[in-house]
Coordinates of C-alpha atoms in Angstrom, one line a residue:
M121 CA 0.0 0.0 0.0
R122 CA 1.4 3.4 -1.0
L123 CA 1.4 6.0 1.7
L124 CA 0.7 9.6 0.8
Q125 CA 3.2 12.1 2.0
Y126 CA 2.2 15.7 2.8
D127 CA 4.0 18.8 3.8
Y128 CA 1.5 20.2 6.3
D129 CA 1.1 23.9 6.1
P130 CA -1.5 25.3 8.6
N131 CA -2.2 28.2 6.3
L132 CA -3.4 25.8 3.5
G133 CA -6.0 24.0 5.6
D134 CA -6.4 20.2 6.3
P135 CA -4.4 18.2 3.7
W136 CA -6.7 15.2 4.1
Y137 CA -9.6 17.3 3.1
H138 CA -7.9 18.4 -0.1
H139 CA -7.0 14.9 -0.9
R140 CA -10.6 13.8 -0.6
L141 CA -11.7 16.8 -2.7
R142 CA -9.2 15.8 -5.5
T143 CA -10.3 12.1 -5.5
A144 CA -14.0 12.7 -5.1
K145 CA -16.2 10.9 -7.6
P146 CA -18.8 12.8 -9.6
L147 CA -22.4 12.5 -8.5
F148 CA -23.4 11.7 -12.1
R149 CA -21.1 9.9 -14.6
G150 CA -21.2 11.3 -18.1
N151 CA -22.6 14.5 -19.5
A152 CA -26.2 15.7 -19.2
Q153 CA -27.2 14.5 -22.6
T154 CA -26.0 11.0 -21.9
I155 CA -27.9 10.8 -18.7
L156 CA -31.1 12.2 -20.2
R157 CA -30.9 9.7 -23.1
S158 CA -30.3 6.8 -20.9
P159 CA -32.9 4.0 -21.2
R160 CA -32.9 3.7 -17.4
T161 CA -33.8 7.4 -17.1
H162 CA -36.6 7.0 -19.6
T163 CA -38.0 4.0 -17.6
V164 CA -37.9 5.8 -14.3
V165 CA -39.6 8.8 -15.8
A166 CA -42.3 6.7 -17.5
V167 CA -43.1 4.7 -14.4
S168 CA -43.1 7.8 -12.2
I169 CA -45.6 9.6 -14.5
A170 CA -47.8 6.5 -14.7
L171 CA -47.9 6.2 -10.9
A172 CA -48.6 9.9 -10.5
L173 CA -51.5 9.8 -13.0
A174 CA -53.0 6.8 -11.4
F175 CA -52.8 8.4 -8.0
Y176 CA -54.3 11.6 -9.4
F177 CA -57.3 10.0 -11.0
Y178 CA -57.9 7.7 -8.1
N179 CA -58.3 10.8 -5.8
L180 CA -60.6 12.8 -8.1
E181 CA -63.9 13.8 -6.5
V182 CA -66.8 16.2 -7.1
V183 CA -67.3 19.4 -5.0
P184 CA -70.8 19.7 -3.6
V185 CA -73.2 22.3 -5.1
S186 CA -70.7 23.7 -7.7
G187 CA -70.0 20.2 -9.3
R188 CA -66.3 21.0 -9.9
R189 CA -64.0 18.0 -10.2
R190 CA -60.9 18.3 -8.2
F191 CA -57.9 16.3 -6.7
N192 CA -58.1 15.6 -3.0
C193 CA -56.0 12.9 -1.4
Y194 CA -56.7 13.8 2.2
S195 CA -59.5 12.0 4.0
E196 CA -62.0 13.8 6.2
S197 CA -60.6 12.2 9.3
S198 CA -57.0 13.4 8.4
V199 CA -58.2 16.9 7.8
R200 CA -60.1 16.9 11.1
E201 CA -57.0 15.8 13.0
L202 CA -54.9 18.5 11.4
S203 CA -57.5 21.1 12.0
A204 CA -57.9 20.1 15.7
M205 CA -54.2 20.7 16.2
Q206 CA -54.4 24.0 14.3
Y207 CA -57.3 25.1 16.4
K208 CA -55.5 24.5 19.7
R209 CA -52.4 26.3 18.4
L210 CA -54.5 29.2 17.2
I211 CA -56.3 29.6 20.5
Y212 CA -53.0 29.5 22.3
E213 CA -51.4 32.2 20.0
M214 CA -54.5 34.4 20.3
E215 CA -54.5 34.3 24.0
R216 CA -50.8 34.8 24.2
Q217 CA -51.1 37.9 22.1
G218 CA -53.9 39.2 24.4
A219 CA -56.9 38.6 22.2
R220 CA -60.2 38.9 24.0
F221 CA -63.2 36.7 23.1
L222 CA -66.6 38.1 23.6
S223 CA -68.9 36.3 25.9
D224 CA -72.0 34.4 24.8
R225 CA -74.2 37.1 26.3
D226 CA -72.6 39.8 24.2
P227 CA -75.1 41.1 21.5
R228 CA -72.5 40.7 18.8
T229 CA -72.0 37.0 19.7
I230 CA -75.7 36.5 19.9
M231 CA -76.2 37.9 16.4
V232 CA -73.5 35.8 14.9
K233 CA -74.9 32.6 16.5
R234 CA -78.4 33.6 15.3
V235 CA -77.2 33.8 11.7
M236 CA -75.3 30.6 12.1
S237 CA -78.4 28.8 13.4
R238 CA -80.2 29.6 10.1
L239 CA -77.3 28.8 7.8
I240 CA -76.2 25.5 9.3
P241 CA -79.4 23.6 8.6
V242 CA -79.2 24.5 4.9
S243 CA -75.4 24.0 4.7
G244 CA -75.6 20.4 3.6
V245 CA -73.6 19.2 6.5
P246 CA -75.5 16.1 7.8
E247 CA -76.7 16.1 11.4
G248 CA -74.5 13.9 13.6
S249 CA -71.4 14.5 11.4
S250 CA -68.0 15.3 12.7
A251 CA -68.7 19.0 12.6
E252 CA -69.1 20.4 16.1
W253 CA -70.0 24.0 15.5
E254 CA -68.4 26.4 17.9
V255 CA -68.5 30.2 17.5
R256 CA -65.9 32.6 18.9
V257 CA -66.1 36.3 18.3
I258 CA -62.8 38.2 18.8
D259 CA -63.1 41.8 20.1
D260 CA -61.0 43.5 17.5
R261 CA -62.6 46.4 15.6
T262 CA -59.5 47.0 13.5
T263 CA -59.7 43.5 11.8
A264 CA -62.5 42.8 9.3
N265 CA -62.2 39.1 8.9
A266 CA -63.9 35.8 9.6
F267 CA -63.0 32.2 9.0
V268 CA -64.2 28.6 9.7
L269 CA -61.8 25.8 10.4
P270 CA -62.7 22.2 9.3
G271 CA -64.8 20.7 12.0
G272 CA -67.0 23.8 12.5
K273 CA -64.8 26.1 14.5
V274 CA -66.0 29.6 13.6
F275 CA -64.0 32.7 14.2
V276 CA -65.4 36.2 13.7
Y277 CA -63.5 39.4 14.3
S278 CA -65.8 42.2 15.5
G279 CA -64.3 44.5 12.8
I280 CA -66.3 42.6 10.2
L281 CA -69.5 43.6 11.9
G282 CA -68.8 47.2 11.0
L283 CA -69.0 46.3 7.3
A284 CA -71.7 43.7 7.6
R285 CA -74.3 46.0 9.2
T286 CA -77.3 43.7 8.7
E287 CA -77.8 40.1 9.5
S288 CA -78.3 39.4 5.8
Q289 CA -74.9 40.9 5.0
L290 CA -73.4 38.9 7.8
A291 CA -75.0 35.8 6.4
A292 CA -73.1 36.5 3.1
V293 CA -69.8 36.5 5.1
L294 CA -70.6 33.4 7.2
G295 CA -72.1 31.5 4.3
H296 CA -68.9 32.1 2.4
E297 CA -66.8 30.7 5.2
I298 CA -69.1 27.7 5.8
A299 CA -68.9 27.0 2.1
H300 CA -65.1 26.6 2.4
N301 CA -65.8 23.9 5.1
L302 CA -68.6 22.2 3.0
A303 CA -66.4 22.1 -0.1
E304 CA -63.4 20.8 1.9
H305 CA -61.1 23.4 0.5
Y306 CA -58.6 22.9 3.3
G307 CA -58.0 19.3 2.3
E308 CA -57.8 20.4 -1.4
R309 CA -55.1 22.9 -0.5
L310 CA -53.1 20.3 1.4
S311 CA -53.4 17.9 -1.6
Q312 CA -52.3 20.6 -3.9
S313 CA -49.2 21.2 -1.8
V314 CA -48.4 17.5 -2.0
G315 CA -48.7 17.6 -5.8
E316 CA -46.5 20.7 -6.1
T317 CA -43.8 19.2 -3.8
A318 CA -43.7 16.0 -5.8
F319 CA -43.6 17.9 -9.1
L320 CA -40.9 20.2 -8.0
G321 CA -38.8 17.4 -6.5
S322 CA -39.1 15.4 -9.8
L323 CA -38.2 18.4 -11.8
L324 CA -35.1 19.1 -9.7
M325 CA -34.0 15.4 -10.1
L326 CA -34.2 15.8 -13.9
L327 CA -32.3 19.1 -13.7
A328 CA -29.6 17.7 -11.4
A329 CA -27.5 16.8 -14.4
T330 CA -27.3 20.5 -15.4
P331 CA -26.0 22.5 -12.4
L332 CA -27.1 25.9 -13.6
A333 CA -30.7 24.6 -14.4
F334 CA -30.8 22.8 -11.1
I335 CA -29.9 26.0 -9.2
A336 CA -32.4 28.0 -11.1
G337 CA -35.1 25.5 -10.4
W338 CA -34.2 25.3 -6.7
M339 CA -34.3 29.1 -6.3
F340 CA -37.3 30.0 -8.4
G341 CA -39.3 26.8 -8.9
G342 CA -41.3 27.1 -5.7
R343 CA -42.2 30.7 -6.4
A344 CA -43.2 29.9 -10.0
L345 CA -45.5 27.1 -8.8
D346 CA -47.0 29.5 -6.3
I347 CA -47.8 32.1 -8.9
L348 CA -48.9 29.7 -11.6
F349 CA -50.9 27.2 -9.5
S350 CA -51.4 28.0 -5.8
R351 CA -52.7 31.5 -6.1
P352 CA -55.1 30.8 -9.1
M353 CA -56.4 27.8 -7.1
G354 CA -57.0 30.1 -4.1
R355 CA -58.9 32.6 -6.3
M356 CA -61.0 29.7 -7.7
Q357 CA -61.8 28.4 -4.3
E358 CA -62.8 31.9 -3.1
S359 CA -65.2 32.3 -6.1
E360 CA -66.6 28.8 -5.5
A361 CA -67.2 29.7 -1.8
D362 CA -68.9 32.9 -2.9
Y363 CA -71.3 30.9 -5.1
I364 CA -72.0 28.2 -2.6
G365 CA -72.4 30.7 0.2
L366 CA -74.8 32.8 -1.9
M367 CA -77.0 29.8 -2.6
M368 CA -76.8 28.9 1.1
M369 CA -77.9 32.3 2.4
A370 CA -80.7 32.4 -0.2
E371 CA -82.0 29.0 1.0
A372 CA -81.9 30.3 4.5
C373 CA -84.2 33.1 3.5
Y374 CA -81.7 35.9 3.6
D375 CA -81.8 38.4 0.7
P376 CA -78.9 37.4 -1.6
R377 CA -78.7 41.0 -3.0
D378 CA -77.2 42.0 0.3
A379 CA -74.1 40.1 -0.6
V380 CA -73.5 42.6 -3.3
A381 CA -74.1 45.4 -0.9
F382 CA -71.5 43.9 1.5
W383 CA -68.8 43.6 -1.1
Q384 CA -69.4 47.1 -2.3
R385 CA -68.8 48.3 1.2
M386 CA -65.7 46.2 1.4
E387 CA -64.4 47.7 -1.9
K388 CA -64.9 51.2 -0.5
A389 CA -63.1 50.3 2.7
H390 CA -60.1 48.9 0.6
Q391 CA -60.0 52.1 -1.5
M392 CA -59.8 54.2 1.6
G393 CA -57.2 51.9 3.1
G394 CA -54.6 52.3 0.3
V395 CA -53.4 50.5 -2.8
E396 CA -55.0 47.1 -3.5
V397 CA -52.8 44.1 -4.3
P398 CA -53.1 43.1 -8.0
E399 CA -55.4 40.2 -8.4
W400 CA -52.8 38.0 -10.2
V401 CA -50.5 37.9 -7.2
S402 CA -53.4 37.5 -4.7
T403 CA -55.1 34.4 -3.4
H404 CA -58.4 36.2 -3.5
P405 CA -60.4 37.7 -6.4
S406 CA -60.6 41.5 -6.5
N407 CA -63.7 42.9 -4.8
Q408 CA -64.9 44.3 -8.2
H409 CA -64.7 40.8 -9.8
R410 CA -66.6 39.4 -6.8
I411 CA -69.3 41.9 -7.2
E412 CA -69.6 41.1 -10.9
R413 CA -69.8 37.4 -10.4
I414 CA -72.3 37.6 -7.6
T415 CA -74.5 39.9 -9.7
E416 CA -74.5 37.2 -12.4
W417 CA -75.5 34.6 -9.9
L418 CA -78.3 36.7 -8.3
P419 CA -81.2 35.5 -10.5
K420 CA -80.5 31.9 -9.6
A421 CA -80.1 32.8 -5.9
I422 CA -83.3 34.8 -5.9
E423 CA -85.1 31.8 -7.5
K424 CA -83.7 29.5 -4.8
R425 CA -84.9 31.9 -2.1
E426 CA -88.4 31.9 -3.7
E427 CA -88.4 28.1 -3.7
S428 CA -87.5 28.0 0.1
D429 CA -90.9 29.2 1.3
C430 CA -89.4 32.4 2.5
H431 CA -92.8 34.2 2.4
G432 CA -93.9 32.3 5.5
T433 CA -93.0 33.1 9.1
Q434 CA -89.4 34.1 8.5
G435 CA -90.4 36.4 5.6
F436 CA -93.0 38.1 7.8
A437 CA -90.5 38.5 10.6
E438 CA -88.0 40.2 8.2
R439 CA -90.6 42.6 7.0
F440 CA -91.7 43.3 10.5
R441 CA -88.2 44.2 11.6
R442 CA -87.7 46.4 8.6
A443 CA -90.9 48.2 9.2
M444 CA -90.0 48.8 12.9
A445 CA -86.6 50.1 11.8
R446 CA -88.3 52.6 9.5
G447 CA -90.8 53.6 12.2
D448 CA -93.8 52.5 10.2
V449 CA -97.0 51.9 12.1
M450 CA -98.5 48.5 11.5
S451 CA -102.2 48.1 12.3
G452 CA -104.7 45.4 11.9
S453 CA -108.2 44.4 12.9
M454 CA -108.9 42.1 15.8

């Protein structure tokens, strides 16, 4: 065995390290074209694509109400477990940051629960399902937001009540959030992230033979997928939730035209608040596009409301409250 002799110089670093560096074997043998043309590479790529397509089509399903076909590889139980952990973490973070939850006796909480009590029966969520509806109203007038976690955990910031000034407008907001839950958008987003990760990983493996292309894919691939797929998916889910929520509030005998009024108020608030983010880089449609789409859906929503026997007791109650608000005198014979 031949021994290697070194003249050690502390200024040049570890000589054993330099020896390993000189004798290191390349990660890939041959040039990029040889690797890409290899039959083994073709076989691996073909099998991977076939398995990916089989997995994709096996997990296709139809979204309720809208009828859209989508990929979702997460079961309801898996989403529920993840949501339960997120719920606990969210409550902890809110309390740690000093958030104050309004009591059940607060008029704002009572109003939110009253609207929810009319929306839930028409939401399509079967009785006795895994959803355990729980409403929490956060006392924060500076935040106009509301969301529903899978499993029926409802969060409403009091700031949204300043924009949704009527129960019907609040129904537009809550119906939209319940629709996300009904359509299982949370699981769909998780499934999309799985697909994007697998796609990006496969792409980087193919680009590994070309260092510059690999570095470019590693640096910009995730951002490109976000702009090209994740954000458009978010906008599509938001529009779908708008549609489902509109039909839901109409079936619950709320006036669907108030959804347009709410988004008009939201648009004015955004205009007063500053520059709005361009739609193509946002996960939400612009308020103007939302107003346009909801206006297109109004005839169908109004028809659904008419079919829901809203001229009965609930319809009379709504007219009575409006008359009282206007100060009209209602009289009748005994």
